[in-house]
PDB file of C-alpha atoms and ligand atoms in Angstrom:
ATOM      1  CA  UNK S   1     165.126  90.802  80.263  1.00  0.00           C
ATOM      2  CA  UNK S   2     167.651  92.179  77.652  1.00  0.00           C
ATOM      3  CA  UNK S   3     170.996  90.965  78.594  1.00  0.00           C
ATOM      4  CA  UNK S   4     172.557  94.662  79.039  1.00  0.00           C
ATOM      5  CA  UNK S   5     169.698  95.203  81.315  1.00  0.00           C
ATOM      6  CA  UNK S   6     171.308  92.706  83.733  1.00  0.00           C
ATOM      7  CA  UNK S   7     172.808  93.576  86.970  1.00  0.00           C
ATOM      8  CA  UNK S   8     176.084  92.249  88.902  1.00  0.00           C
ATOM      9  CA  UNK S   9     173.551  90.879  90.910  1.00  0.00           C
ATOM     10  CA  UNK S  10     171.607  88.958  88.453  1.00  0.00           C
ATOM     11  CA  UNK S  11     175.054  87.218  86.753  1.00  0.00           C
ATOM     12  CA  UNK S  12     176.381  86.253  90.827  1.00  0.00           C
ATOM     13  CA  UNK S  13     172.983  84.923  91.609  1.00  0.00           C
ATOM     14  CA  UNK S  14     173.074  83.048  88.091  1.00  0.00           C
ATOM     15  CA  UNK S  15     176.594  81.601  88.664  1.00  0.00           C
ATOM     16  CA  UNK S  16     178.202  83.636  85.622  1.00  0.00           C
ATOM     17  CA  UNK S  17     180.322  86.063  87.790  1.00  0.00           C
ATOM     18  CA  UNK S  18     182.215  84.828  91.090  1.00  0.00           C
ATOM     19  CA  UNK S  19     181.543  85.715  94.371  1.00  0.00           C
ATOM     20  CA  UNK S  20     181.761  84.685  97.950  1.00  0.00           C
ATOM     21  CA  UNK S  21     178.944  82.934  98.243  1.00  0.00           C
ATOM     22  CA  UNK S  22     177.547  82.251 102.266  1.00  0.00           C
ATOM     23  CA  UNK S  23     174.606  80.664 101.951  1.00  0.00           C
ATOM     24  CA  UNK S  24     172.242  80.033  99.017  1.00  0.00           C
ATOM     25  CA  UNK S  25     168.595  77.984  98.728  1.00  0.00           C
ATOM     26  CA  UNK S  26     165.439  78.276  96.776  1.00  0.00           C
ATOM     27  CA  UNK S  27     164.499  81.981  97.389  1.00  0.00           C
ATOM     28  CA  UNK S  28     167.477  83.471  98.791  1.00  0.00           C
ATOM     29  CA  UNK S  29     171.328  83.954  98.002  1.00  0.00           C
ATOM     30  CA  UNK S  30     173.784  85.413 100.713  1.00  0.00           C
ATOM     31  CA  UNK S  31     177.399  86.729  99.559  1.00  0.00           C
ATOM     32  CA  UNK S  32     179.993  88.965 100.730  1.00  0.00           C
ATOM     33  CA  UNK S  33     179.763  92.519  99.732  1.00  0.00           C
ATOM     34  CA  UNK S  34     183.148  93.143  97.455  1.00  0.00           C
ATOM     35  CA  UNK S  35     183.848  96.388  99.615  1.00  0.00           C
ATOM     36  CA  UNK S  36     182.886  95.410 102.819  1.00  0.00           C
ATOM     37  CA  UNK S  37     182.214  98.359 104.973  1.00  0.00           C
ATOM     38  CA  UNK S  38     182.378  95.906 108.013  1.00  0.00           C
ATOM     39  CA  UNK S  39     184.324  93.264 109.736  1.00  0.00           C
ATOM     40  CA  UNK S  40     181.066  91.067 108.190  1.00  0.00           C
ATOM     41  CA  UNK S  41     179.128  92.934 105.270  1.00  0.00           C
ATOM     42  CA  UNK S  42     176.971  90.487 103.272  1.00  0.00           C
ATOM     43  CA  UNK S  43     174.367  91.280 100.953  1.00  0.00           C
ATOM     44  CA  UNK S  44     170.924  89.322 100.605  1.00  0.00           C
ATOM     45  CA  UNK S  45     169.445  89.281  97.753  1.00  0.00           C
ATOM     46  CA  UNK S  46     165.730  87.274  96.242  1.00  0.00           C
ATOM     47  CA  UNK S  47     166.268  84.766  93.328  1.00  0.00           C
ATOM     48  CA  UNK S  48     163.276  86.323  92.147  1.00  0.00           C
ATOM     49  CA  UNK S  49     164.377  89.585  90.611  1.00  0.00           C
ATOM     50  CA  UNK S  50     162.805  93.082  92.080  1.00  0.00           C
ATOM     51  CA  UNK S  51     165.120  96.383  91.211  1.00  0.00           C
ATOM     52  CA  UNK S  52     164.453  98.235  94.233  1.00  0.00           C
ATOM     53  CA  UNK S  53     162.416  98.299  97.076  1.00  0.00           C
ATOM     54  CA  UNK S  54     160.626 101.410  95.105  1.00  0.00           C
ATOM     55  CA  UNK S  55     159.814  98.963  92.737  1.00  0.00           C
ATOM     56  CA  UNK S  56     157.895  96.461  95.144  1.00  0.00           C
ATOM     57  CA  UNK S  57     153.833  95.833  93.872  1.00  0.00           C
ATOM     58  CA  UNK S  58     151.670  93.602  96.514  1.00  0.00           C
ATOM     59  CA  UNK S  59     152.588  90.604  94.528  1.00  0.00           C
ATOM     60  CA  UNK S  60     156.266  91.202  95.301  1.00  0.00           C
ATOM     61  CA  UNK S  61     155.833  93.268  99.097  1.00  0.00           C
ATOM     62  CA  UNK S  62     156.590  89.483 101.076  1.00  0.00           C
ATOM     63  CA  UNK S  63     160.132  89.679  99.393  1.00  0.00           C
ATOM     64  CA  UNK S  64     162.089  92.484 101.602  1.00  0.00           C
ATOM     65  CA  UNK S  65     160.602  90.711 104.500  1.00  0.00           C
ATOM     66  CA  UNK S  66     162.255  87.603 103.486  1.00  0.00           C
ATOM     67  CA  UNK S  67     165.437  89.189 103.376  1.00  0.00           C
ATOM     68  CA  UNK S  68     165.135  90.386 106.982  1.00  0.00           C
ATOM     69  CA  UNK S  69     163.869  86.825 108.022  1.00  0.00           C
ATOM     70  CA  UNK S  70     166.611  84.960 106.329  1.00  0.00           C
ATOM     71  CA  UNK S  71     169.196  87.639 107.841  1.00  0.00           C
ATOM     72  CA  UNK S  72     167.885  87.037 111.370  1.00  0.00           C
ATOM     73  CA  UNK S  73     168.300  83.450 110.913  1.00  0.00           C
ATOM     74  CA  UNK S  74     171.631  83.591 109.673  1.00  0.00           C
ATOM     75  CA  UNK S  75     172.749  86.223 112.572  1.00  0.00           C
ATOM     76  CA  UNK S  76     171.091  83.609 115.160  1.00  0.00           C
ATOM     77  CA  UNK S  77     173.285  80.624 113.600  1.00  0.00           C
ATOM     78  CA  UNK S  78     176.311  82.311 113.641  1.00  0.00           C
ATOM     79  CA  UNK S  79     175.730  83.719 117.150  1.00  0.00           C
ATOM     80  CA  UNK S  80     175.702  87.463 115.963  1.00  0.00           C
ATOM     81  CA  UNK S  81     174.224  89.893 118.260  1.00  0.00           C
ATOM     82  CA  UNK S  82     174.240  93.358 116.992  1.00  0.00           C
ATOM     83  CA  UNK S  83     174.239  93.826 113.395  1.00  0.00           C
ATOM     84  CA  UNK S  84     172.604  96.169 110.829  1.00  0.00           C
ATOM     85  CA  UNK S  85     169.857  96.118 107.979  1.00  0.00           C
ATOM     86  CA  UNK S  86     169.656  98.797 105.171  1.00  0.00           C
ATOM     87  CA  UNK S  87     167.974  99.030 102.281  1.00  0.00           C
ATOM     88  CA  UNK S  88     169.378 101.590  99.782  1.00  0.00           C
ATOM     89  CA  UNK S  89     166.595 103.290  97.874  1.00  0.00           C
ATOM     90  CA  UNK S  90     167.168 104.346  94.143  1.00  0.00           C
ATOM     91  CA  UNK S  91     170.460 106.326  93.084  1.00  0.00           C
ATOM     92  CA  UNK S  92     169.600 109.475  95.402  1.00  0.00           C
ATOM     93  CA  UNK S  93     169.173 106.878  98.085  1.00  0.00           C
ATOM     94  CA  UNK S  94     173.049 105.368  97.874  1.00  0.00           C
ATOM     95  CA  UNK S  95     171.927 102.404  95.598  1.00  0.00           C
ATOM     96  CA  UNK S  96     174.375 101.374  92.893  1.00  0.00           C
ATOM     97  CA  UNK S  97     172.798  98.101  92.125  1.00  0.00           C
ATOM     98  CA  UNK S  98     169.308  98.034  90.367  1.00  0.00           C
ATOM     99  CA  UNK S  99     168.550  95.138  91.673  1.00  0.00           C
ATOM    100  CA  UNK S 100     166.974  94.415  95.313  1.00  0.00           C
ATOM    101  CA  UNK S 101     169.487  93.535  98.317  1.00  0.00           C
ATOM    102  CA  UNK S 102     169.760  93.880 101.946  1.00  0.00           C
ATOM    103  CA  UNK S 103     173.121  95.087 103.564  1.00  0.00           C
ATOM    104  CA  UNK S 104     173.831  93.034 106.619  1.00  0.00           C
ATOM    105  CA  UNK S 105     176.625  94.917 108.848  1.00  0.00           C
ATOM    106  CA  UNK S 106     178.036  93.818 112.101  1.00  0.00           C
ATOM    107  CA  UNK S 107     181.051  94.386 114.216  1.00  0.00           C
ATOM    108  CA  UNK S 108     181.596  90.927 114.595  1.00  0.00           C
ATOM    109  CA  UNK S 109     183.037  87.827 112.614  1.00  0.00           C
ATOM    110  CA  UNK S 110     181.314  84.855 110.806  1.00  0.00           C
ATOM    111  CA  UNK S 111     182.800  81.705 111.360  1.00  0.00           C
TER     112      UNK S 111
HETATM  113  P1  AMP E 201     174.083  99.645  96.944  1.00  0.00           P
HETATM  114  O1  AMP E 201     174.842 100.946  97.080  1.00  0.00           O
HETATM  115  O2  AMP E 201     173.060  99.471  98.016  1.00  0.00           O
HETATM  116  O3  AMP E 201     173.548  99.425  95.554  1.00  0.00           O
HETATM  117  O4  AMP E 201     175.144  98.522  97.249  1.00  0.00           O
HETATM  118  C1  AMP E 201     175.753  97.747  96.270  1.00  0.00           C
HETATM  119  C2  AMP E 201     176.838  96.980  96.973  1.00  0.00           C
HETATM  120  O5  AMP E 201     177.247  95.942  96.106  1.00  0.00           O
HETATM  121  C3  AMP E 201     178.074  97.819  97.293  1.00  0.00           C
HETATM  122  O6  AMP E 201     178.300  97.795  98.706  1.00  0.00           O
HETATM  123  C4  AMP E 201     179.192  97.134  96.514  1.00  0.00           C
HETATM  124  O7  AMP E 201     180.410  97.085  97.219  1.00  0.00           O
HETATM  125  C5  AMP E 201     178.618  95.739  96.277  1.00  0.00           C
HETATM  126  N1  AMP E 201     179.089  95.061  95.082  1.00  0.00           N
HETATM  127  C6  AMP E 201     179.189  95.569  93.829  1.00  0.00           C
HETATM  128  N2  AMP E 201     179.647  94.635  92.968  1.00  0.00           N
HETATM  129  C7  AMP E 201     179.832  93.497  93.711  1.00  0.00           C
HETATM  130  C8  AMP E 201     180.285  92.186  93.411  1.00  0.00           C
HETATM  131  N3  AMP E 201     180.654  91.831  92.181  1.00  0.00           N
HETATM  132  N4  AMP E 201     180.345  91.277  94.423  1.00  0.00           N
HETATM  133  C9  AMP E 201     179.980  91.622  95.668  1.00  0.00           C
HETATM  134  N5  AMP E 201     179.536  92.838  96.018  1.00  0.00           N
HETATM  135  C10 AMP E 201     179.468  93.772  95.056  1.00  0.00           C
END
């Protein structure tokens, strides 16, 4: 991919831009949205790039339910109980960032 094709997204997951990093392993990295919307507003994102859930083929269709997965786990380890998923869809759709993530949303406060 050309390098001004590159989203925020792609330089935090590749270590070149800060950000506040929760959790990160083979497949998936968790990190604070910048303008949380939230008392806790992360964003889950795949390693493997996807721009938009408009964009998802059958090879890449197990990746948004990855991102749910790994949010449920993390909202059962921190002992979350309510909390919200949302997927923007393209620019009419609210997204900014042309590159796949999951807003997680709750009322309540990660350790
Ligand atoms: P969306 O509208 O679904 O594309 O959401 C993009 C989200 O990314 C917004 O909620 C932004 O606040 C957030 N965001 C943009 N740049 C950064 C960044 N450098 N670090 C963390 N979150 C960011």
């Amino acid at each position: 991919m050309p390098m001004e094709e590159r989203t925020v997204f792609h330089k935090i997951r590749d270590g070149e831009l800060p950000a506040e990093i929760v959790q990160s392993d083979e497949d998936v990295m968790v990190f604070k949205d910048i303008h949380p919307k939230a008392p806790t507003h992360l964003l889950f994102i795949p390693k493997h790039f996807v721009a938009s859930i408009a964009d998802v083929t059958p090879e890449t269709a197990h990746l948004p339910g990855l991102l749910i997965l790994k949010a449920q786990q993390f909202a059962k380890e921190q002992g979350i109980s309510g909390y919200k998923l949302t997927f923007h869809v393209g620019e009419g759709g609210g997204q900014e960032v042309p590159y796949l993530h999951l807003h997680f949303m709750s009322e309540e406060q990660i350790a």
